[in-house]
Tab-separated table of N, CA and C in Angstrom:
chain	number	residue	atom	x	y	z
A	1	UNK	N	102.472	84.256	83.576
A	1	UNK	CA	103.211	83.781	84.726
A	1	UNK	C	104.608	84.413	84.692
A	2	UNK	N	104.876	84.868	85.785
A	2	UNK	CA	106.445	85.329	85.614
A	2	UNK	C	107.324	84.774	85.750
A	3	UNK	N	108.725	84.825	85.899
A	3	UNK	CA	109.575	84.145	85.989
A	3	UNK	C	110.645	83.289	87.372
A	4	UNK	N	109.688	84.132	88.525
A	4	UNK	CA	109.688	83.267	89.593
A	4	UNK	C	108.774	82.299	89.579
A	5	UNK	N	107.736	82.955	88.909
A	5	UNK	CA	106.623	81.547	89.570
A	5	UNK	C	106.907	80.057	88.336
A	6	UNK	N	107.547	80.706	87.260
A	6	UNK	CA	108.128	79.381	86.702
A	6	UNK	C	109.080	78.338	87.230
A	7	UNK	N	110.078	79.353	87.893
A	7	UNK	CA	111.062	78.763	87.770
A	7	UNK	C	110.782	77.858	89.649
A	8	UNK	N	110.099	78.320	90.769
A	8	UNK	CA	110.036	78.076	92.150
A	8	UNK	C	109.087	77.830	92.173
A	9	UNK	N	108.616	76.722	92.704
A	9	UNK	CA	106.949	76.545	93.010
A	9	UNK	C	107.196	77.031	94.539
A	10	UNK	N	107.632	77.057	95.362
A	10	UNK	CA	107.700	77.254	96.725
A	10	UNK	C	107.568	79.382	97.108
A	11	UNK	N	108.488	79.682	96.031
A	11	UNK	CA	108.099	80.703	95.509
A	11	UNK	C	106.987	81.060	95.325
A	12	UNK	N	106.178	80.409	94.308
A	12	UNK	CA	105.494	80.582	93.572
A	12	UNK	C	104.363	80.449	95.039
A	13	UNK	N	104.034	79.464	95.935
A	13	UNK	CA	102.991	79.853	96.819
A	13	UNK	C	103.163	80.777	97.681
A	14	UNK	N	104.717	81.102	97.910
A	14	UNK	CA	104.888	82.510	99.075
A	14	UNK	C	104.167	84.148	98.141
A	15	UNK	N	104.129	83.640	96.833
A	15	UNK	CA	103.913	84.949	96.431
A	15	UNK	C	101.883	84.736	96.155
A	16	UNK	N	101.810	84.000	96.042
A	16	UNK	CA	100.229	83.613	96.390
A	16	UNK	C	100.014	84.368	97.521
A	17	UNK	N	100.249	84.008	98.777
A	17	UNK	CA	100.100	83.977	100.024
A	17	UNK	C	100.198	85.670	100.412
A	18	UNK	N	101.492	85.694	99.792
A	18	UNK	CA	101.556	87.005	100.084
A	18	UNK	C	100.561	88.044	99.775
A	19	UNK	N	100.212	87.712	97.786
A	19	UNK	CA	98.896	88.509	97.530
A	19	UNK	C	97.505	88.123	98.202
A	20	UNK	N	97.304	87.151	98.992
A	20	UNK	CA	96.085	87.090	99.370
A	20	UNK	C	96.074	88.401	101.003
A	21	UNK	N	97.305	88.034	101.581
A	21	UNK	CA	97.464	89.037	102.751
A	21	UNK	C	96.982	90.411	102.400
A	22	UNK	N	97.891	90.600	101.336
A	22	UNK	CA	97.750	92.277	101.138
A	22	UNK	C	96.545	92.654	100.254
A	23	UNK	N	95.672	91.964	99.684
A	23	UNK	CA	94.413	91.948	99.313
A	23	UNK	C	93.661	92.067	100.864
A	24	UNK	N	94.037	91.481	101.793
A	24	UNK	CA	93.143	91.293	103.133
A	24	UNK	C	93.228	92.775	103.727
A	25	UNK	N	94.553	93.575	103.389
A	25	UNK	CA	95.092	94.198	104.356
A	25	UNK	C	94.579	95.482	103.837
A	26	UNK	N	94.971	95.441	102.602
A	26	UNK	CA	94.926	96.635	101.716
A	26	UNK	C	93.505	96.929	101.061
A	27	UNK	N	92.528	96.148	100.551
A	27	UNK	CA	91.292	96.265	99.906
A	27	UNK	C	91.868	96.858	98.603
A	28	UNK	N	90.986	97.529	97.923
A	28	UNK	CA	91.327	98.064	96.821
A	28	UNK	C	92.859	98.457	96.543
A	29	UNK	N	93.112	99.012	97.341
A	29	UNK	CA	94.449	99.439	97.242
A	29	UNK	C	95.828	98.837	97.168
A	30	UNK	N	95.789	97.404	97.166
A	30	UNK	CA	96.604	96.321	97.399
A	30	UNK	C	97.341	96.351	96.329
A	31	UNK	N	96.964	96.578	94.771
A	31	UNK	CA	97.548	96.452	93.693
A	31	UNK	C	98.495	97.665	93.726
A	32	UNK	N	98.001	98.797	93.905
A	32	UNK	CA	99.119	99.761	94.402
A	32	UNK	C	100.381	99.781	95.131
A	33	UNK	N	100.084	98.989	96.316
A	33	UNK	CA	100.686	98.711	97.344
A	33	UNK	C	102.424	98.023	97.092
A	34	UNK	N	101.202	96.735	96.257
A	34	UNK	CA	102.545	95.831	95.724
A	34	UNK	C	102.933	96.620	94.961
A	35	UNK	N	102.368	97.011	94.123
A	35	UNK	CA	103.540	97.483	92.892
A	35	UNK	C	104.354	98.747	93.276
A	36	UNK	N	103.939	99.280	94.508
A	36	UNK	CA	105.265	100.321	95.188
A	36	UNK	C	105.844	99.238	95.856
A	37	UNK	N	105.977	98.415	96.602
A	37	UNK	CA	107.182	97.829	97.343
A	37	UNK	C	107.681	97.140	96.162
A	38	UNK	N	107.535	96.699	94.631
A	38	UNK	CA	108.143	96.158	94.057
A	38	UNK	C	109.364	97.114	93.273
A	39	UNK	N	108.655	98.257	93.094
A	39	UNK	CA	109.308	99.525	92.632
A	39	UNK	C	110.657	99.374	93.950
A	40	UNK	N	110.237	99.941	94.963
A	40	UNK	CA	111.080	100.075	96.078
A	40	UNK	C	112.229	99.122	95.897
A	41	UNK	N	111.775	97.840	96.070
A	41	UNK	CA	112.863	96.590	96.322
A	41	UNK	C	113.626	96.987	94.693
A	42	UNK	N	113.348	96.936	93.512
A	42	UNK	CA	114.331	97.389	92.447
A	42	UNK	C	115.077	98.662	92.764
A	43	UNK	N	114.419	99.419	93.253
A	43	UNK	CA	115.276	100.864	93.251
A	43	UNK	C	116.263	100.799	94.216
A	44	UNK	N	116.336	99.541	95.617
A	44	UNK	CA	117.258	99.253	96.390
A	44	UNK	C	118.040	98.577	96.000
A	45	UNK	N	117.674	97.832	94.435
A	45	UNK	CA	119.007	96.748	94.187
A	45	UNK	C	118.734	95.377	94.587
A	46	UNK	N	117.343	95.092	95.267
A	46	UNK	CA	116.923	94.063	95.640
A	46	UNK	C	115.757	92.790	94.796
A	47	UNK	N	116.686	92.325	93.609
A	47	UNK	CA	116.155	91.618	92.530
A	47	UNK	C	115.276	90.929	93.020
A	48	UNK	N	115.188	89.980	94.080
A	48	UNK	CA	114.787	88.871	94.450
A	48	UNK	C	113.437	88.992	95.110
A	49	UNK	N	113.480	90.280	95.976
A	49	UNK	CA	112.176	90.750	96.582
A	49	UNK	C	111.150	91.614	95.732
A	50	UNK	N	112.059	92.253	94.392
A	50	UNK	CA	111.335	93.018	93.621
A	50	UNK	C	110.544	91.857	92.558
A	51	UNK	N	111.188	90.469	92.252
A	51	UNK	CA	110.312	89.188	91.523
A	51	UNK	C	109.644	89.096	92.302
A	52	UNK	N	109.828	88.756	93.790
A	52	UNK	CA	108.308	88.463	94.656
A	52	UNK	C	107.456	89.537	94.527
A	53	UNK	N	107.895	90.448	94.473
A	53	UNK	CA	106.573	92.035	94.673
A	53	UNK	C	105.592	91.837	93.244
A	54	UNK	N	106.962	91.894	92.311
A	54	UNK	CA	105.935	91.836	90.588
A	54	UNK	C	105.044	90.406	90.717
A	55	UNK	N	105.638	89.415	91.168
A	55	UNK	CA	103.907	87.903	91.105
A	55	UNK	C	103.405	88.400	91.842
A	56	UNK	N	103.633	89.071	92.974
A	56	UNK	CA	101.989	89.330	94.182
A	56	UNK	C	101.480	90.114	93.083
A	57	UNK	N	101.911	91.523	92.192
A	57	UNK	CA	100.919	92.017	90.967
A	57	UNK	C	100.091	91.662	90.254
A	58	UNK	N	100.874	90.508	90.058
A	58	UNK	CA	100.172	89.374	88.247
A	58	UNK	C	99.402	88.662	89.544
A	59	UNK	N	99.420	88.218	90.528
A	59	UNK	CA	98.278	87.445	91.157
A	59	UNK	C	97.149	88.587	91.238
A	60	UNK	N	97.353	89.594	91.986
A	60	UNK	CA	96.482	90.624	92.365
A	60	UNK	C	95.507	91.053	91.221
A	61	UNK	N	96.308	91.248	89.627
A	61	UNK	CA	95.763	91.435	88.732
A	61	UNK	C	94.950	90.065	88.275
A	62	UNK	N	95.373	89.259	88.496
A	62	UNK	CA	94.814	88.112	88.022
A	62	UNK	C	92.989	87.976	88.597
A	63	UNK	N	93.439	88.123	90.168
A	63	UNK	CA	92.059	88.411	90.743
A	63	UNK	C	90.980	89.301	90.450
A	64	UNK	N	92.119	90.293	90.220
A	64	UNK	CA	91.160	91.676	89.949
A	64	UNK	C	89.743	91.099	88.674
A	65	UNK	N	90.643	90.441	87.404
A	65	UNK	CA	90.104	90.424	86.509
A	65	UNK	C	89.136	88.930	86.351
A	66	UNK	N	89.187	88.627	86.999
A	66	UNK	CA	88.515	87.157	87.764
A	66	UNK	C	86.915	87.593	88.078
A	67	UNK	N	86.937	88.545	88.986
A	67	UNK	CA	86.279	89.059	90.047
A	67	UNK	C	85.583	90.302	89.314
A	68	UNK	N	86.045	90.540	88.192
A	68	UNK	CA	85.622	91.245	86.981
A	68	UNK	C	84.627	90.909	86.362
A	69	UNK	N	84.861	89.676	85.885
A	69	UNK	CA	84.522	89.088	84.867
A	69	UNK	C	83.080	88.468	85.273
A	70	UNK	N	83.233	88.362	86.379
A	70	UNK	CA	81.982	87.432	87.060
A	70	UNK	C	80.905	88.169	86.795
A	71	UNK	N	79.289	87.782	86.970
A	71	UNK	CA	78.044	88.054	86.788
A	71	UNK	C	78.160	88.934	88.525
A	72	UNK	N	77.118	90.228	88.369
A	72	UNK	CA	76.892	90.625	89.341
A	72	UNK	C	75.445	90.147	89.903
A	73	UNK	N	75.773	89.833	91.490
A	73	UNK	CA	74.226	88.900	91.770
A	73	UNK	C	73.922	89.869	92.673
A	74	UNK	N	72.448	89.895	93.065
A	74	UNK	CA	72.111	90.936	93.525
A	74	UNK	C	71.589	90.114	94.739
């Protein structure tokens, strides 16, 4: 868990929310996605949007490996 989603629960569901969007939007590519606008928002100096970008990651990854893990049904 990172350190927004410790410290904000309100946070903590905008960045849920957010990774479920860009999972919708993006497909595979979503984990990419975030982790360039999180890059971006640090390289602008923008701490606050670059913590939201890194939990949409750790959610995204979280799924990834969820969705991994599962039995494939045919």
């Amino acid at each position: 868990m990172t350190n927004l989603q410790e410290k904000n629960p309100e946070k903590q569901s905008e960045a849920w929310a957010l990774a479920s969007l860009v999972a919708g939007r993006y497909g595979r590519l979503a984990l990419t996605r975030a982790a360039g606008e999180a890059a971006a928002a640090e390289r602008k100096g923008d701490m606050e949007k670059s913590a939201l970008w890194t939990s949409v990651v750790a959610y995204l990854r979280e799924t990834l490996q969820q969705s991994n893990s599962q039995p494939a049904t045919a």
